[in-house]
Amino acid sequence: MNIEDFHKIIKNALNKGPSAYDFINKESINCGEKNQFCKDLAALLNQIKEAYECTKKLSEGNLNINCSKTNFFAMPAKNLQSNLNHLTWQAQQISDGDYNHKVSFLGDFSEAFNKMTESLKEKDALEKRLIEVLEEKATTDSLTKIANRSKFNEILTHEMERADRYQNGLSLIMLDIDHFKKINDTYGHIKGDETLKRLAEIVENNIRKPDFFARWGGEEFILLVPHTSLDNAAMLAEKLRKLIKTSKQPVDCKVTCSFGVTHFKKGDTANTFTERADKALYKAKENGRDRVEITK
């Protein structure tokens, strides 16, 4: 191919677009040994074609382009490739929950992307809060705001496993408001509810952080006391009994409680452990109420 033919092909390429550059892969350009201008022009045309192919791949979503580092025409495509690769990495980080990523190198797209990230961050925070609320509702007694029976059973299983493994002592206290039906009948259910809340408040304010207190059901409560002997648990129960009896109450009468105390034995199940505390509580009721009884 001589220079005149080459010139015609260039004009055709300018008129019809880069598809006309395909001739480079099909024909050799005979510029002659001394025609440096023709050689340079052919090299220039090859660089333009390479830049076009790189840009075309990027527009199709292919980020694995490989343009020559010395190709001046391909530099914008390579810069875009670098930005898109970084954007892909940022999108992956955001999908993994890291919303501390901002885009600043893609003009209007950056603003839209950053707004999307903020929206996702707010939505994620809302979902997490919703999960927390649902978990709280599932594990908290709605009236007294202490743990419910379901949550207590979960903690009980865990503490029994620890006590069985390390032999570190675990006691259980069950308590019940004496004549609670009479309180409801005399003062009404609203005052009855306030009495339950007051009892929960008194106990919560007079136990240790490791102790776990929950509403077992109705006017019955349960207290798990880790690292505590049976005698010390009985002393704690007696202390709580006196506090409840002498504390100010929302009803115009003395509020008393009966207590049943027991200690974890090797081989106990959750049922045998709680049943033993319940038997001690029943004994306290039978023996006149407002007292602490122990079942070993």
GROMACS .gro file of C-alpha atoms in nm:
model
  296
    1MET     CA    1   0.000   0.000   0.000
    2ASN     CA    2   0.151   0.335  -0.100
    3ILE     CA    3   0.106   0.672   0.067
    4GLU     CA    4  -0.176   0.778  -0.164
    5ASP     CA    5  -0.378   0.468  -0.081
    6PHE     CA    6  -0.301   0.525   0.283
    7HIS     CA    7  -0.433   0.881   0.258
    8LYS     CA    8  -0.758   0.757   0.108
    9ILE     CA    9  -0.804   0.507   0.390
   10ILE     CA   10  -0.745   0.779   0.652
   11LYS     CA   11  -1.007   1.001   0.488
   12ASN     CA   12  -1.247   0.708   0.479
   13ALA     CA   13  -1.181   0.640   0.849
   14LEU     CA   14  -1.252   1.001   0.939
   15ASN     CA   15  -1.579   0.988   0.746
   16LYS     CA   16  -1.701   0.647   0.862
   17GLY     CA   17  -1.552   0.605   1.208
   18PRO     CA   18  -1.297   0.373   1.368
   19SER     CA   19  -1.430   0.056   1.206
   20ALA     CA   20  -1.237   0.157   0.901
   21TYR     CA   21  -0.915   0.114   1.101
   22ASP     CA   22  -0.952  -0.262   1.068
   23PHE     CA   23  -0.728  -0.244   0.763
   24ILE     CA   24  -0.431  -0.214   0.997
   25ASN     CA   25  -0.476  -0.575   1.102
   26LYS     CA   26  -0.528  -0.694   0.748
   27GLU     CA   27  -0.282  -0.506   0.527
   28SER     CA   28   0.072  -0.389   0.564
   29ILE     CA   29   0.143  -0.028   0.485
   30ASN     CA   30   0.431   0.015   0.248
   31CYS     CA   31   0.574   0.353   0.338
   32GLY     CA   32   0.912   0.295   0.186
   33GLU     CA   33   1.236   0.296   0.375
   34LYS     CA   34   1.283   0.674   0.374
   35ASN     CA   35   0.927   0.792   0.423
   36GLN     CA   36   0.936   0.863   0.797
   37PHE     CA   37   0.621   1.074   0.783
   38CYS     CA   38   0.424   0.778   0.654
   39LYS     CA   39   0.567   0.555   0.927
   40ASP     CA   40   0.483   0.804   1.200
   41LEU     CA   41   0.135   0.848   1.062
   42ALA     CA   42   0.080   0.473   1.060
   43ALA     CA   43   0.200   0.450   1.424
   44LEU     CA   44  -0.031   0.736   1.517
   45LEU     CA   45  -0.323   0.561   1.354
   46ASN     CA   46  -0.246   0.242   1.548
   47GLN     CA   47  -0.246   0.436   1.876
   48ILE     CA   48  -0.581   0.594   1.794
   49LYS     CA   49  -0.724   0.253   1.715
   50GLU     CA   50  -0.590   0.110   2.042
   51ALA     CA   51  -0.737   0.403   2.238
   52TYR     CA   52  -1.071   0.351   2.067
   53GLU     CA   53  -1.075  -0.022   2.151
   54CYS     CA   54  -0.992   0.049   2.517
   55THR     CA   55  -1.268   0.309   2.542
   56LYS     CA   56  -1.513   0.073   2.374
   57LYS     CA   57  -1.437  -0.203   2.627
   58LEU     CA   58  -1.484   0.038   2.916
   59SER     CA   59  -1.821   0.147   2.777
   60GLU     CA   60  -1.922  -0.221   2.776
   61GLY     CA   61  -1.826  -0.260   3.143
   62ASN     CA   62  -1.496  -0.440   3.089
   63LEU     CA   63  -1.245  -0.293   3.335
   64ASN     CA   64  -0.964  -0.530   3.235
   65ILE     CA   65  -0.830  -0.317   2.953
   66ASN     CA   66  -0.459  -0.319   2.873
   67CYS     CA   67  -0.356  -0.010   2.680
   68SER     CA   68   0.003   0.083   2.617
   69LYS     CA   69   0.151   0.313   2.879
   70THR     CA   70   0.304   0.528   2.605
   71ASN     CA   71  -0.026   0.572   2.421
   72PHE     CA   72  -0.117   0.937   2.478
   73PHE     CA   73  -0.465   0.893   2.328
   74ALA     CA   74  -0.545   0.610   2.571
   75MET     CA   75  -0.458   0.810   2.883
   76PRO     CA   76  -0.816   0.933   2.949
   77ALA     CA   77  -0.940   0.575   2.915
   78LYS     CA   78  -0.672   0.451   3.156
   79ASN     CA   79  -0.761   0.725   3.406
   80LEU     CA   80  -1.126   0.628   3.378
   81GLN     CA   81  -1.029   0.262   3.426
   82SER     CA   82  -0.843   0.350   3.746
   83ASN     CA   83  -1.137   0.554   3.879
   84LEU     CA   84  -1.388   0.282   3.795
   85ASN     CA   85  -1.172   0.016   3.961
   86HIS     CA   86  -1.153   0.230   4.273
   87LEU     CA   87  -1.529   0.291   4.256
   88THR     CA   88  -1.587  -0.084   4.231
   89TRP     CA   89  -1.377  -0.137   4.543
   90GLN     CA   90  -1.567   0.136   4.728
   91ALA     CA   91  -1.901  -0.016   4.627
   92GLN     CA   92  -1.782  -0.351   4.768
   93GLN     CA   93  -1.687  -0.185   5.097
   94ILE     CA   94  -2.029  -0.020   5.117
   95SER     CA   95  -2.202  -0.351   5.044
   96ASP     CA   96  -2.007  -0.495   5.341
   97GLY     CA   97  -2.151  -0.223   5.567
   98ASP     CA   98  -1.872   0.036   5.561
   99TYR     CA   99  -2.049   0.358   5.464
  100ASN     CA  100  -1.753   0.591   5.525
  101HIS     CA  101  -1.670   0.619   5.157
  102LYS     CA  102  -1.719   0.928   4.941
  103VAL     CA  103  -1.665   0.965   4.568
  104SER     CA  104  -1.525   1.293   4.434
  105PHE     CA  105  -1.372   1.210   4.096
  106LEU     CA  106  -1.677   1.148   3.875
  107GLY     CA  107  -1.859   1.482   3.868
  108ASP     CA  108  -2.238   1.465   3.892
  109PHE     CA  109  -2.220   1.090   3.940
  110SER     CA  110  -2.019   1.145   4.259
  111GLU     CA  111  -2.299   1.350   4.414
  112ALA     CA  112  -2.561   1.090   4.323
  113PHE     CA  113  -2.339   0.807   4.451
  114ASN     CA  114  -2.272   0.983   4.780
  115LYS     CA  115  -2.643   1.050   4.833
  116MET     CA  116  -2.712   0.683   4.770
  117THR     CA  117  -2.447   0.588   5.029
  118GLU     CA  118  -2.603   0.820   5.287
  119SER     CA  119  -2.947   0.674   5.220
  120LEU     CA  120  -2.811   0.320   5.262
  121LYS     CA  121  -2.637   0.426   5.585
  122GLU     CA  122  -2.961   0.569   5.725
  123LYS     CA  123  -3.158   0.264   5.615
  124ASP     CA  124  -2.903   0.029   5.771
  125ALA     CA  125  -2.909   0.224   6.099
  126LEU     CA  126  -3.289   0.211   6.099
  127GLU     CA  127  -3.288  -0.165   6.036
  128LYS     CA  128  -3.036  -0.220   6.318
  129ARG     CA  129  -3.246  -0.013   6.555
  130LEU     CA  130  -3.558  -0.205   6.452
  131ILE     CA  131  -3.381  -0.534   6.523
  132GLU     CA  132  -3.273  -0.402   6.864
  133VAL     CA  133  -3.630  -0.298   6.944
  134LEU     CA  134  -3.767  -0.636   6.835
  135GLU     CA  135  -3.504  -0.822   7.036
  136GLU     CA  136  -3.580  -0.604   7.338
  137LYS     CA  137  -3.953  -0.672   7.306
  138ALA     CA  138  -3.886  -1.044   7.270
  139THR     CA  139  -3.670  -1.060   7.584
  140THR     CA  140  -3.814  -0.788   7.811
  141ASP     CA  141  -4.127  -0.789   8.024
  142SER     CA  142  -4.342  -0.506   7.891
  143LEU     CA  143  -4.472  -0.401   8.235
  144THR     CA  144  -4.170  -0.413   8.466
  145LYS     CA  145  -3.902  -0.363   8.194
  146ILE     CA  146  -3.690  -0.642   8.339
  147ALA     CA  147  -3.607  -0.966   8.157
  148ASN     CA  148  -3.890  -1.202   8.074
  149ARG     CA  149  -3.907  -1.578   8.124
  150SER     CA  150  -3.772  -1.655   7.778
  151LYS     CA  151  -3.458  -1.447   7.833
  152PHE     CA  152  -3.414  -1.590   8.183
  153ASN     CA  153  -3.418  -1.945   8.048
  154GLU     CA  154  -3.146  -1.850   7.800
  155ILE     CA  155  -2.924  -1.705   8.076
  156LEU     CA  156  -3.005  -1.995   8.307
  157THR     CA  157  -2.880  -2.251   8.056
  158HIS     CA  158  -2.556  -2.058   8.009
  159GLU     CA  159  -2.491  -2.013   8.383
  160MET     CA  160  -2.570  -2.379   8.458
  161GLU     CA  161  -2.313  -2.487   8.199
  162ARG     CA  162  -2.054  -2.261   8.362
  163ALA     CA  163  -2.138  -2.381   8.711
  164ASP     CA  164  -2.115  -2.743   8.600
  165ARG     CA  165  -1.780  -2.686   8.431
  166TYR     CA  166  -1.607  -2.468   8.692
  167GLN     CA  167  -1.792  -2.570   9.012
  168ASN     CA  168  -1.817  -2.204   9.107
  169GLY     CA  169  -2.154  -2.210   9.283
  170LEU     CA  170  -2.490  -2.104   9.147
  171SER     CA  171  -2.802  -2.027   9.350
  172LEU     CA  172  -3.161  -1.959   9.252
  173ILE     CA  173  -3.420  -1.746   9.433
  174MET     CA  174  -3.788  -1.753   9.346
  175LEU     CA  175  -4.023  -1.495   9.501
  176ASP     CA  176  -4.393  -1.430   9.490
  177ILE     CA  177  -4.605  -1.137   9.616
  178ASP     CA  178  -4.826  -1.251   9.899
  179HIS     CA  179  -5.202  -1.210   9.851
  180PHE     CA  180  -5.155  -1.025   9.524
  181LYS     CA  181  -5.510  -1.104   9.411
  182LYS     CA  182  -5.635  -0.919   9.717
  183ILE     CA  183  -5.425  -0.615   9.619
  184ASN     CA  184  -5.580  -0.620   9.271
  185ASP     CA  185  -5.932  -0.667   9.407
  186THR     CA  186  -5.895  -0.393   9.667
  187TYR     CA  187  -5.697  -0.127   9.482
  188GLY     CA  188  -5.755  -0.217   9.115
  189HIS     CA  189  -5.534  -0.358   8.844
  190ILE     CA  190  -5.354  -0.030   8.775
  191LYS     CA  191  -5.230  -0.019   9.135
  192GLY     CA  192  -5.153  -0.387   9.107
  193ASP     CA  193  -4.934  -0.319   8.805
  194GLU     CA  194  -4.760  -0.036   8.991
  195THR     CA  195  -4.692  -0.275   9.278
  196LEU     CA  196  -4.525  -0.520   9.039
  197LYS     CA  197  -4.312  -0.243   8.893
  198ARG     CA  198  -4.216  -0.120   9.240
  199LEU     CA  199  -4.106  -0.469   9.346
  200ALA     CA  200  -3.894  -0.502   9.031
  201GLU     CA  201  -3.734  -0.165   9.106
  202ILE     CA  202  -3.650  -0.259   9.468
  203VAL     CA  203  -3.486  -0.588   9.370
  204GLU     CA  204  -3.298  -0.442   9.071
  205ASN     CA  205  -3.147  -0.172   9.293
  206ASN     CA  206  -3.023  -0.420   9.554
  207ILE     CA  207  -2.852  -0.697   9.359
  208ARG     CA  208  -2.510  -0.726   9.195
  209LYS     CA  209  -2.435  -0.678   8.825
  210PRO     CA  210  -2.371  -1.053   8.770
  211ASP     CA  211  -2.710  -1.142   8.922
  212PHE     CA  212  -2.994  -1.188   8.675
  213PHE     CA  213  -3.349  -1.091   8.768
  214ALA     CA  214  -3.660  -1.166   8.563
  215ARG     CA  215  -4.036  -1.184   8.580
  216TRP     CA  216  -4.132  -1.550   8.586
  217GLY     CA  217  -4.503  -1.494   8.537
  218GLY     CA  218  -4.790  -1.304   8.703
  219GLU     CA  219  -4.674  -1.189   9.048
  220GLU     CA  220  -4.386  -1.439   9.050
  221PHE     CA  221  -4.022  -1.338   8.997
  222ILE     CA  222  -3.695  -1.526   8.976
  223LEU     CA  223  -3.338  -1.431   9.057
  224LEU     CA  224  -3.024  -1.616   8.944
  225VAL     CA  225  -2.723  -1.560   9.171
  226PRO     CA  226  -2.387  -1.681   9.027
  227HIS     CA  227  -2.080  -1.749   9.245
  228THR     CA  228  -2.299  -1.768   9.554
  229SER     CA  229  -2.346  -2.041   9.813
  230LEU     CA  230  -2.689  -2.153   9.933
  231ASP     CA  231  -2.645  -1.979  10.270
  232ASN     CA  232  -2.541  -1.649  10.109
  233ALA     CA  233  -2.832  -1.671   9.866
  234ALA     CA  234  -3.067  -1.720  10.160
  235MET     CA  235  -2.917  -1.412  10.327
  236LEU     CA  236  -2.977  -1.211  10.010
  237ALA     CA  237  -3.336  -1.334   9.995
  238GLU     CA  238  -3.389  -1.229  10.358
  239LYS     CA  239  -3.245  -0.886  10.286
  240LEU     CA  240  -3.480  -0.841   9.987
  241ARG     CA  241  -3.776  -0.966  10.190
  242LYS     CA  242  -3.721  -0.697  10.455
  243LEU     CA  243  -3.662  -0.424  10.196
  244ILE     CA  244  -3.986  -0.505  10.012
  245LYS     CA  245  -4.182  -0.515  10.338
  246THR     CA  246  -4.049  -0.183  10.467
  247SER     CA  247  -4.033   0.014  10.140
  248LYS     CA  248  -4.294   0.267  10.034
  249GLN     CA  249  -4.550   0.106   9.804
  250PRO     CA  250  -4.811   0.241   9.563
  251VAL     CA  251  -5.088   0.081   9.770
  252ASP     CA  252  -5.200   0.169  10.122
  253CYS     CA  253  -5.103  -0.164  10.277
  254LYS     CA  254  -4.798  -0.372  10.356
  255VAL     CA  255  -4.663  -0.563  10.058
  256THR     CA  256  -4.478  -0.880  10.147
  257CYS     CA  257  -4.316  -1.162   9.951
  258SER     CA  258  -4.242  -1.527  10.006
  259PHE     CA  259  -3.904  -1.663   9.893
  260GLY     CA  260  -3.779  -2.006   9.788
  261VAL     CA  261  -3.403  -2.063   9.762
  262THR     CA  262  -3.202  -2.353   9.622
  263HIS     CA  263  -2.855  -2.431   9.491
  264PHE     CA  264  -2.734  -2.589   9.167
  265LYS     CA  265  -2.639  -2.958   9.186
  266LYS     CA  266  -2.429  -3.148   8.934
  267GLY     CA  267  -2.663  -3.324   8.695
  268ASP     CA  268  -2.938  -3.064   8.735
  269THR     CA  269  -3.149  -2.967   8.436
  270ALA     CA  270  -3.322  -2.631   8.403
  271ASN     CA  271  -3.646  -2.802   8.508
  272THR     CA  272  -3.510  -2.978   8.817
  273PHE     CA  273  -3.329  -2.663   8.927
  274THR     CA  274  -3.632  -2.432   8.898
  275GLU     CA  275  -3.872  -2.694   9.035
  276ARG     CA  276  -3.662  -2.717   9.351
  277ALA     CA  277  -3.680  -2.340   9.397
  278ASP     CA  278  -4.054  -2.355   9.335
  279LYS     CA  279  -4.093  -2.622   9.606
  280ALA     CA  280  -3.907  -2.399   9.851
  281LEU     CA  281  -4.138  -2.109   9.758
  282TYR     CA  282  -4.444  -2.329   9.809
  283LYS     CA  283  -4.308  -2.425  10.150
  284ALA     CA  284  -4.274  -2.054  10.241
  285LYS     CA  285  -4.637  -2.001  10.140
  286GLU     CA  286  -4.752  -2.300  10.346
  287ASN     CA  287  -4.556  -2.188  10.652
  288GLY     CA  288  -4.728  -1.851  10.674
  289ARG     CA  289  -4.586  -1.639  10.388
  290ASP     CA  290  -4.351  -1.340  10.422
  291ARG     CA  291  -4.057  -1.573  10.484
  292VAL     CA  292  -3.759  -1.745  10.320
  293GLU     CA  293  -3.740  -2.121  10.282
  294ILE     CA  294  -3.457  -2.337  10.147
  295THR     CA  295  -3.465  -2.661   9.949
  296LYS     CA  296  -3.128  -2.836   9.920
   0.00000   0.00000   0.00000
